[in-house]
CSV table of C-alpha atoms and ligand atoms in Angstrom, one decimal:
chain,number,residue,atom,x,y,z
A,1,MET,CA,-127.7,1.6,-180.4
A,2,ASN,CA,-127.4,2.2,-184.3
A,3,LEU,CA,-124.5,4.3,-183.9
A,4,THR,CA,-122.6,3.3,-187.7
A,5,GLU,CA,-125.7,4.0,-189.9
A,6,ALA,CA,-126.8,7.2,-187.6
A,7,SER,CA,-123.2,8.6,-187.9
A,8,ALA,CA,-123.2,7.6,-191.8
A,9,ALA,CA,-126.5,9.8,-192.2
A,10,LEU,CA,-125.9,12.2,-190.3
A,11,GLN,CA,-122.0,12.8,-192.5
A,12,SER,CA,-123.7,12.4,-195.8
A,13,ALA,CA,-126.7,14.9,-194.8
A,14,HIS,CA,-126.6,18.5,-195.7
A,15,THR,CA,-129.5,19.8,-194.3
A,16,VAL,CA,-130.5,18.7,-190.3
A,17,LEU,CA,-133.2,19.7,-188.1
A,18,ILE,CA,-132.9,18.9,-184.3
A,19,VAL,CA,-136.1,18.7,-181.9
A,20,THR,CA,-136.4,17.9,-178.4
A,21,HIS,CA,-139.6,17.3,-176.3
A,22,VAL,CA,-141.9,19.8,-175.6
A,23,ARG,CA,-141.6,21.8,-171.9
A,24,PRO,CA,-138.0,21.0,-171.8
A,25,ASP,CA,-135.8,20.7,-168.9
A,26,GLY,CA,-132.3,21.3,-169.5
A,27,ASP,CA,-131.3,17.5,-170.6
A,28,ALA,CA,-133.5,18.7,-173.7
A,29,ILE,CA,-132.1,21.8,-174.5
A,30,GLY,CA,-129.0,20.4,-173.4
A,31,SER,CA,-129.0,17.4,-175.3
A,32,MET,CA,-130.5,19.9,-178.6
A,33,LEU,CA,-128.4,22.5,-178.3
A,34,GLY,CA,-125.0,20.5,-177.5
A,35,LEU,CA,-125.1,18.7,-181.1
A,36,ALA,CA,-126.9,21.5,-183.2
A,37,ASN,CA,-123.6,23.4,-182.1
A,38,ALA,CA,-120.9,20.5,-182.8
A,39,VAL,CA,-122.9,19.5,-186.6
A,40,ARG,CA,-122.9,23.1,-187.1
A,41,ALA,CA,-119.0,22.8,-186.8
A,42,LEU,CA,-119.5,19.8,-189.2
A,43,GLY,CA,-120.2,22.7,-191.6
A,44,LYS,CA,-124.2,21.2,-191.8
A,45,GLN,CA,-127.1,23.7,-192.3
A,46,VAL,CA,-128.7,23.2,-188.8
A,47,THR,CA,-131.9,24.0,-187.5
A,48,ALA,CA,-133.0,23.6,-184.1
A,49,ALA,CA,-136.7,23.7,-182.6
A,50,VAL,CA,-138.7,23.2,-179.8
A,51,ASP,CA,-142.4,24.5,-178.5
A,52,GLY,CA,-142.0,27.7,-177.1
A,53,GLY,CA,-138.8,28.2,-177.4
A,54,VAL,CA,-135.4,27.8,-175.3
A,55,PRO,CA,-136.9,28.9,-171.8
A,56,SER,CA,-135.3,31.8,-170.5
A,57,PHE,CA,-133.2,30.2,-167.2
A,58,PHE,CA,-131.3,27.8,-170.2
A,59,ARG,CA,-130.7,31.2,-172.2
A,60,PHE,CA,-126.9,31.3,-170.4
A,61,LEU,CA,-126.0,28.2,-172.8
A,62,PRO,CA,-124.0,29.1,-176.4
A,63,LEU,CA,-126.5,30.0,-179.4
A,64,ALA,CA,-129.4,29.4,-177.4
A,65,GLU,CA,-131.0,32.3,-179.4
A,66,SER,CA,-130.5,30.2,-182.6
A,67,VAL,CA,-133.1,27.8,-181.6
A,68,GLN,CA,-136.7,28.3,-183.2
A,69,SER,CA,-140.2,28.1,-181.2
A,70,GLU,CA,-142.2,26.8,-184.3
A,71,LEU,CA,-141.9,25.6,-187.9
A,72,HIS,CA,-144.2,26.1,-191.0
A,73,GLU,CA,-141.0,25.8,-193.6
A,74,GLY,CA,-138.7,23.5,-194.6
A,75,ALA,CA,-137.5,20.3,-195.0
A,76,TRP,CA,-134.1,18.3,-194.2
A,77,ASP,CA,-132.1,15.6,-195.2
A,78,VAL,CA,-131.6,13.9,-191.3
A,79,MET,CA,-134.2,14.9,-188.3
A,80,ILE,CA,-132.8,14.2,-184.8
A,81,SER,CA,-134.7,13.5,-181.7
A,82,THR,CA,-133.2,14.0,-178.7
A,83,ASP,CA,-134.0,13.3,-175.4
A,84,ALA,CA,-138.2,12.8,-176.1
A,85,ALA,CA,-139.2,10.0,-174.8
A,86,ASP,CA,-141.6,8.7,-177.7
A,87,GLU,CA,-143.0,11.0,-180.9
A,88,ALA,CA,-145.8,12.3,-179.5
A,89,ARG,CA,-143.2,14.3,-177.2
A,90,THR,CA,-141.5,16.5,-179.4
A,91,GLY,CA,-144.7,18.2,-180.1
A,92,SER,CA,-145.5,20.6,-183.2
A,93,VAL,CA,-142.3,21.0,-184.3
A,94,GLY,CA,-141.7,17.5,-184.0
A,95,ALA,CA,-144.5,17.2,-185.9
A,96,TYR,CA,-143.8,18.5,-188.4
A,97,GLY,CA,-140.5,17.2,-188.6
A,98,PHE,CA,-141.4,13.5,-189.1
A,99,ALA,CA,-143.3,15.0,-192.3
A,100,ASN,CA,-140.7,17.1,-193.7
A,101,SER,CA,-137.9,14.3,-192.9
A,102,LYS,CA,-135.5,11.6,-194.6
A,103,VAL,CA,-134.3,9.9,-191.9
A,104,VAL,CA,-135.4,10.3,-188.4
A,105,ILE,CA,-132.9,9.4,-185.4
A,106,ASN,CA,-134.4,9.0,-182.0
A,107,LEU,CA,-131.4,9.5,-179.3
A,108,ASP,CA,-132.9,8.8,-176.0
A,109,HIS,CA,-132.1,7.7,-172.5
A,110,HIS,CA,-135.8,6.9,-171.5
A,111,PRO,CA,-136.2,2.7,-171.1
A,112,THR,CA,-140.1,3.8,-171.7
A,113,ASN,CA,-139.0,4.5,-175.5
A,114,PRO,CA,-141.1,2.7,-178.3
A,115,MET,CA,-138.0,2.7,-180.4
A,116,PHE,CA,-139.3,5.1,-182.9
A,117,GLY,CA,-137.3,6.5,-186.1
A,118,THR,CA,-135.6,5.3,-188.9
A,119,TRP,CA,-132.1,4.9,-186.7
A,120,GLN,CA,-132.4,4.2,-182.7
A,121,LEU,CA,-129.5,6.3,-180.4
A,122,VAL,CA,-131.8,4.9,-177.0
A,123,ASP,CA,-129.5,4.1,-173.9
A,124,ALA,CA,-131.4,3.2,-171.1
A,125,ALA,CA,-128.6,3.5,-169.3
A,126,ALA,CA,-127.5,6.0,-170.1
A,127,THR,CA,-127.7,9.3,-166.9
A,128,SER,CA,-128.8,11.6,-169.8
A,129,ALA,CA,-129.8,12.1,-173.4
A,130,ALA,CA,-126.8,15.2,-173.3
A,131,GLU,CA,-124.0,11.7,-172.0
A,132,VAL,CA,-125.3,9.6,-175.5
A,133,VAL,CA,-124.8,12.7,-177.3
A,134,PHE,CA,-120.9,12.8,-175.8
A,135,THR,CA,-120.7,9.3,-176.6
A,136,TRP,CA,-122.1,9.8,-180.7
A,137,LEU,CA,-119.7,12.5,-180.9
A,138,GLU,CA,-117.1,10.5,-179.0
A,139,HIS,CA,-117.6,8.2,-181.9
A,140,MET,CA,-117.1,10.1,-184.5
A,141,GLY,CA,-114.3,11.4,-183.5
A,142,LEU,CA,-115.6,14.8,-183.1
A,143,ALA,CA,-113.1,17.6,-181.9
A,144,TYR,CA,-115.3,20.2,-179.6
A,145,ASP,CA,-115.3,23.4,-178.3
A,146,GLU,CA,-117.3,25.2,-175.3
A,147,THR,CA,-119.6,25.9,-177.3
A,148,VAL,CA,-120.6,21.7,-177.1
A,149,ALA,CA,-119.5,21.0,-173.6
A,150,MET,CA,-121.7,23.6,-171.7
A,151,PRO,CA,-124.8,21.9,-173.3
A,152,LEU,CA,-123.7,18.8,-172.8
A,153,LEU,CA,-122.7,19.3,-169.1
A,154,THR,CA,-126.1,21.1,-168.6
A,155,GLY,CA,-128.0,18.0,-169.3
A,156,LEU,CA,-125.4,15.9,-167.4
A,157,VAL,CA,-126.1,18.0,-164.4
A,158,THR,CA,-130.0,18.3,-164.7
A,159,ASP,CA,-130.8,14.5,-164.8
A,160,THR,CA,-128.7,13.7,-162.8
A,161,ASN,CA,-130.0,16.1,-160.1
A,162,GLY,CA,-126.7,17.5,-159.5
A,163,PHE,CA,-124.4,13.3,-159.7
A,164,ARG,CA,-126.7,12.6,-157.1
A,165,THR,CA,-128.9,9.7,-159.2
A,166,SER,CA,-127.9,6.7,-158.9
A,167,SER,CA,-127.7,6.3,-162.7
A,168,VAL,CA,-124.0,8.1,-162.2
A,169,THR,CA,-121.0,5.9,-162.4
A,170,ALA,CA,-117.6,6.2,-162.1
A,171,ARG,CA,-118.2,6.6,-166.5
A,172,THR,CA,-120.4,9.9,-165.6
A,173,LEU,CA,-117.6,11.6,-163.7
A,174,GLU,CA,-115.0,11.1,-166.7
A,175,ILE,CA,-117.3,12.6,-169.4
A,176,ALA,CA,-117.9,15.7,-166.7
A,177,HIS,CA,-114.6,16.4,-166.5
A,178,THR,CA,-113.9,15.8,-170.3
A,179,LEU,CA,-117.0,19.0,-170.5
A,180,MET,CA,-114.6,20.6,-168.5
A,181,ARG,CA,-111.4,20.3,-170.1
A,182,ARG,CA,-113.3,21.3,-173.0
A,183,GLY,CA,-114.7,24.9,-171.3
A,184,ALA,CA,-117.7,24.0,-169.6
A,185,VAL,CA,-118.3,25.3,-166.4
A,186,LEU,CA,-119.8,23.7,-164.3
A,187,THR,CA,-120.5,26.4,-161.3
A,188,ALA,CA,-122.3,28.4,-163.8
A,189,ILE,CA,-124.2,25.4,-164.4
A,190,THR,CA,-125.4,24.3,-160.5
A,191,ALA,CA,-125.8,27.8,-160.2
A,192,LYS,CA,-128.6,28.5,-162.8
A,193,VAL,CA,-129.7,25.2,-163.0
A,194,LEU,CA,-130.2,23.2,-159.5
A,195,ASP,CA,-130.1,26.2,-157.8
A,196,ALA,CA,-131.4,29.0,-158.7
A,197,LYS,CA,-135.0,30.1,-157.9
A,198,THR,CA,-137.3,33.5,-159.1
A,199,PRO,CA,-139.8,35.5,-156.7
A,200,ALA,CA,-142.3,33.3,-158.2
A,201,ASP,CA,-141.0,30.1,-157.8
A,202,PHE,CA,-140.3,30.5,-153.8
A,203,ALA,CA,-144.1,32.3,-153.7
A,204,LEU,CA,-145.3,29.0,-154.4
A,205,TRP,CA,-143.7,26.7,-152.2
A,206,GLN,CA,-144.8,29.2,-149.4
A,207,ARG,CA,-148.4,29.3,-150.5
A,208,VAL,CA,-148.6,25.1,-151.5
A,209,LEU,CA,-145.9,23.9,-149.2
A,210,PRO,CA,-148.9,23.7,-146.4
A,211,LYS,CA,-150.8,21.4,-148.4
A,212,ALA,CA,-148.1,18.9,-148.9
A,213,ARG,CA,-149.5,14.7,-147.3
A,214,LEU,CA,-147.2,13.1,-145.8
A,215,GLU,CA,-148.7,9.1,-145.4
A,216,ASP,CA,-146.8,5.9,-145.1
A,217,GLY,CA,-144.0,6.5,-146.9
A,218,VAL,CA,-145.9,8.8,-149.8
A,219,ALA,CA,-145.8,12.6,-150.2
A,220,THR,CA,-148.2,14.1,-152.6
A,221,LEU,CA,-149.2,17.8,-153.5
A,222,ALA,CA,-152.0,19.6,-155.8
A,223,ILE,CA,-151.3,22.6,-157.6
A,224,THR,CA,-154.1,24.4,-158.8
A,225,LEU,CA,-154.5,26.7,-161.4
A,226,GLU,CA,-155.7,29.3,-158.8
A,227,ASP,CA,-151.7,28.5,-156.8
A,228,THR,CA,-149.9,29.4,-160.4
A,229,ARG,CA,-151.9,32.6,-160.9
A,230,SER,CA,-152.0,33.7,-157.6
A,231,VAL,CA,-147.9,33.8,-157.8
A,232,GLY,CA,-147.3,34.8,-161.4
A,233,LEU,CA,-146.2,31.9,-163.0
A,234,ASN,CA,-146.8,31.8,-166.3
A,235,GLU,CA,-148.1,27.8,-166.9
A,236,PRO,CA,-148.2,25.3,-164.0
A,237,ASP,CA,-144.9,24.5,-162.8
A,238,ASP,CA,-143.7,22.7,-159.2
A,239,ALA,CA,-140.7,24.7,-159.0
A,240,GLY,CA,-138.3,21.7,-158.0
A,241,LEU,CA,-141.0,20.4,-154.8
A,242,VAL,CA,-141.4,16.9,-156.1
A,243,THR,CA,-137.6,16.3,-155.6
A,244,PHE,CA,-137.7,18.6,-152.2
A,245,LEU,CA,-140.8,16.0,-151.0
A,246,LEU,CA,-138.8,13.0,-151.8
A,247,ASP,CA,-135.7,14.4,-149.5
A,248,VAL,CA,-137.9,13.6,-146.4
A,249,GLU,CA,-136.8,10.7,-144.2
A,250,GLY,CA,-139.2,8.0,-144.5
A,251,ILE,CA,-140.9,9.2,-147.8
A,252,MET,CA,-140.3,6.8,-150.3
A,253,VAL,CA,-142.1,8.3,-153.9
A,254,SER,CA,-143.3,11.3,-153.9
A,255,ALA,CA,-146.1,12.9,-156.5
A,256,VAL,CA,-147.1,16.2,-157.7
A,257,PHE,CA,-150.7,17.1,-159.4
A,258,LYS,CA,-150.7,19.7,-161.6
A,259,GLU,CA,-153.8,21.2,-162.2
A,260,HIS,CA,-153.1,22.6,-165.8
A,261,ALA,CA,-156.9,22.5,-167.2
A,262,PRO,CA,-159.9,22.1,-165.4
A,263,ASP,CA,-160.1,18.7,-167.0
A,264,GLU,CA,-155.2,18.2,-167.9
A,265,VAL,CA,-153.2,17.6,-165.0
A,266,ARG,CA,-149.2,17.2,-165.5
A,267,VAL,CA,-148.3,14.6,-162.2
A,268,SER,CA,-144.6,14.3,-161.9
A,269,MET,CA,-143.5,11.3,-159.1
A,270,ARG,CA,-140.1,10.3,-158.4
A,271,ALA,CA,-138.6,7.7,-156.1
A,272,LYS,CA,-135.9,6.4,-153.7
A,273,ARG,CA,-133.3,3.8,-155.0
A,274,GLY,CA,-135.0,0.6,-155.0
A,275,TYR,CA,-138.5,1.8,-155.4
A,276,ASN,CA,-140.3,2.4,-159.0
A,277,VAL,CA,-142.8,5.2,-160.1
A,278,SER,CA,-142.3,4.3,-164.0
A,279,ASP,CA,-145.2,1.8,-164.4
A,280,ILE,CA,-147.6,4.1,-162.8
A,281,ALA,CA,-146.6,6.6,-165.2
A,282,VAL,CA,-147.1,4.0,-168.3
A,283,SER,CA,-150.4,3.0,-166.4
A,284,VAL,CA,-151.6,6.3,-167.7
A,285,GLY,CA,-149.9,7.1,-171.0
A,286,GLY,CA,-147.1,8.9,-169.8
A,287,GLY,CA,-143.3,7.1,-169.3
A,288,GLY,CA,-140.0,8.3,-167.6
A,289,HIS,CA,-137.9,6.1,-165.9
A,290,VAL,CA,-137.8,4.0,-162.9
A,291,GLN,CA,-136.8,6.9,-160.6
A,292,ALA,CA,-138.4,10.4,-162.5
A,293,ALA,CA,-141.8,9.6,-164.4
A,294,GLY,CA,-144.1,11.9,-165.7
A,295,ALA,CA,-147.7,11.5,-167.3
A,296,THR,CA,-150.7,14.3,-168.5
A,297,PHE,CA,-153.9,12.6,-167.3
A,298,ARG,CA,-157.4,13.6,-168.7
A,299,GLY,CA,-159.7,14.2,-165.8
A,300,THR,CA,-159.6,16.4,-162.6
A,301,LEU,CA,-157.4,17.3,-160.1
A,302,ALA,CA,-159.4,15.1,-157.7
A,303,GLN,CA,-159.5,12.2,-160.0
A,304,ALA,CA,-155.8,12.3,-160.9
A,305,GLN,CA,-155.3,11.8,-157.2
A,306,ALA,CA,-158.2,9.2,-156.6
A,307,GLN,CA,-156.5,6.7,-159.5
A,308,LEU,CA,-152.8,7.7,-158.8
A,309,VAL,CA,-152.1,7.8,-154.8
A,310,PRO,CA,-153.5,4.1,-154.3
A,311,LEU,CA,-150.4,3.4,-157.2
A,312,LEU,CA,-148.1,5.0,-155.2
A,313,HIS,CA,-149.0,3.3,-151.3
A,314,GLU,CA,-148.1,0.2,-153.9
A,315,ALA,CA,-145.2,1.2,-155.4
A,316,VAL,CA,-144.0,1.3,-151.7
A,317,ALA,CA,-144.7,-1.9,-151.0
A,318,ARG,CA,-143.3,-3.7,-153.2
A,319,GLY,CA,-139.8,-1.5,-153.2
A,320,ASP,CA,-136.9,-2.4,-151.5
A,321,ARG,CA,-136.3,-0.4,-147.9
A,322,GLU,CA,-132.3,-2.2,-148.3
A,323,ILE,CA,-131.1,-0.5,-151.4
A,324,VAL,CA,-129.8,2.7,-150.2
B,401,5GP,P1,-140.8,15.3,-165.1
B,401,5GP,O1,-141.5,14.8,-163.8
B,401,5GP,O2,-139.6,16.3,-165.2
B,401,5GP,O3,-141.5,16.5,-166.6
B,401,5GP,O4,-140.4,14.3,-165.7
B,401,5GP,C1,-139.9,13.4,-165.0
B,401,5GP,C2,-139.3,12.2,-166.4
B,401,5GP,O5,-140.3,11.6,-166.6
B,401,5GP,C3,-138.6,12.9,-167.1
B,401,5GP,O6,-137.4,12.1,-167.7
B,401,5GP,C4,-140.0,12.9,-168.3
B,401,5GP,O7,-139.2,13.1,-169.5
B,401,5GP,C5,-140.4,11.9,-168.5
B,401,5GP,N1,-142.0,12.2,-168.6
B,401,5GP,C6,-142.7,13.2,-168.6
B,401,5GP,N2,-143.8,13.4,-168.6
B,401,5GP,C7,-144.4,12.6,-169.3
B,401,5GP,C8,-144.7,11.8,-171.0
B,401,5GP,O8,-146.1,12.6,-170.6
B,401,5GP,N3,-144.6,10.7,-171.5
B,401,5GP,C9,-143.6,10.1,-171.2
B,401,5GP,N4,-143.3,9.4,-171.6
B,401,5GP,N5,-143.0,10.5,-170.6
B,401,5GP,C10,-142.9,12.1,-169.6
B,402,MN,MN1,-133.4,13.2,-170.4
């Protein structure tokens, strides 16, 4: 990691842009907001932006209202991209930022990151981009309050699914401990980010669960545009089903295929420890982590399943059941 170079670039900057990935999750918003609030406290002029703005369920985070949903003007000394596995994932705000920033810092934890940008703070062993932000703030010796601690703990909690993933180590819990000491409230985060389901989420589960297929260690589920519309969700979402399917005993990999358009399918995949879905995502232009990966597939729902389901079965055959 280019900790020294990135710190020097940040410290000499007056204007800083922070962006994250499209369809942001808790780690995207948490790492972006935690960093934005810390850098603001340094006296820098900070712009934070993500395509479409902060999803409603993360608006409880401090200064979430300061995040812009689009960018059409401005130029920055430094742009920082957080939790974006590649350049394209930073969306329209990222494209504008790349063209109008002198230095780009790529802060991430995806092993598939192609190392874009001027300086890289990429740690594939980190549980979350929020953990990388924590390490960076620690390296710079910055003191901070709950406006930073709360978003960072949200990133940790989201990407570890509540400290359950194999990426969790004693250090992860030490970081959580430090963030709680600085004012982050763990139960507020788990209740809002992990547990809360909207009535539309519930209606989706009720409607689509009968379609789930569990076969030879592989769980798959297809969600059509009609499913999404009929339950009143604005955008195709699995509402946590991909993780729920993986919890079933004997299931080693799970995949949810979400129809976004008649020729565009978003695929979310999860794997138990010892199994790998990242290679499958990369094979269709996506990426992610060994146990959690995703991609956008050009084609119909049927085509996406025809191409990927055999690969999911291969992933089960290649995996190691002994690692638990
Ligand atoms: P999810 O299934 O929650 O959308 O994504 C799982 C993981 O894969 C996340 O870490 C996410 O950043 C990554 N991921 C999802 N979609 C893509 C994609 O299209 N490209 C890349 N490079 N990574 C993705
Ligand atoms: Mn992440």
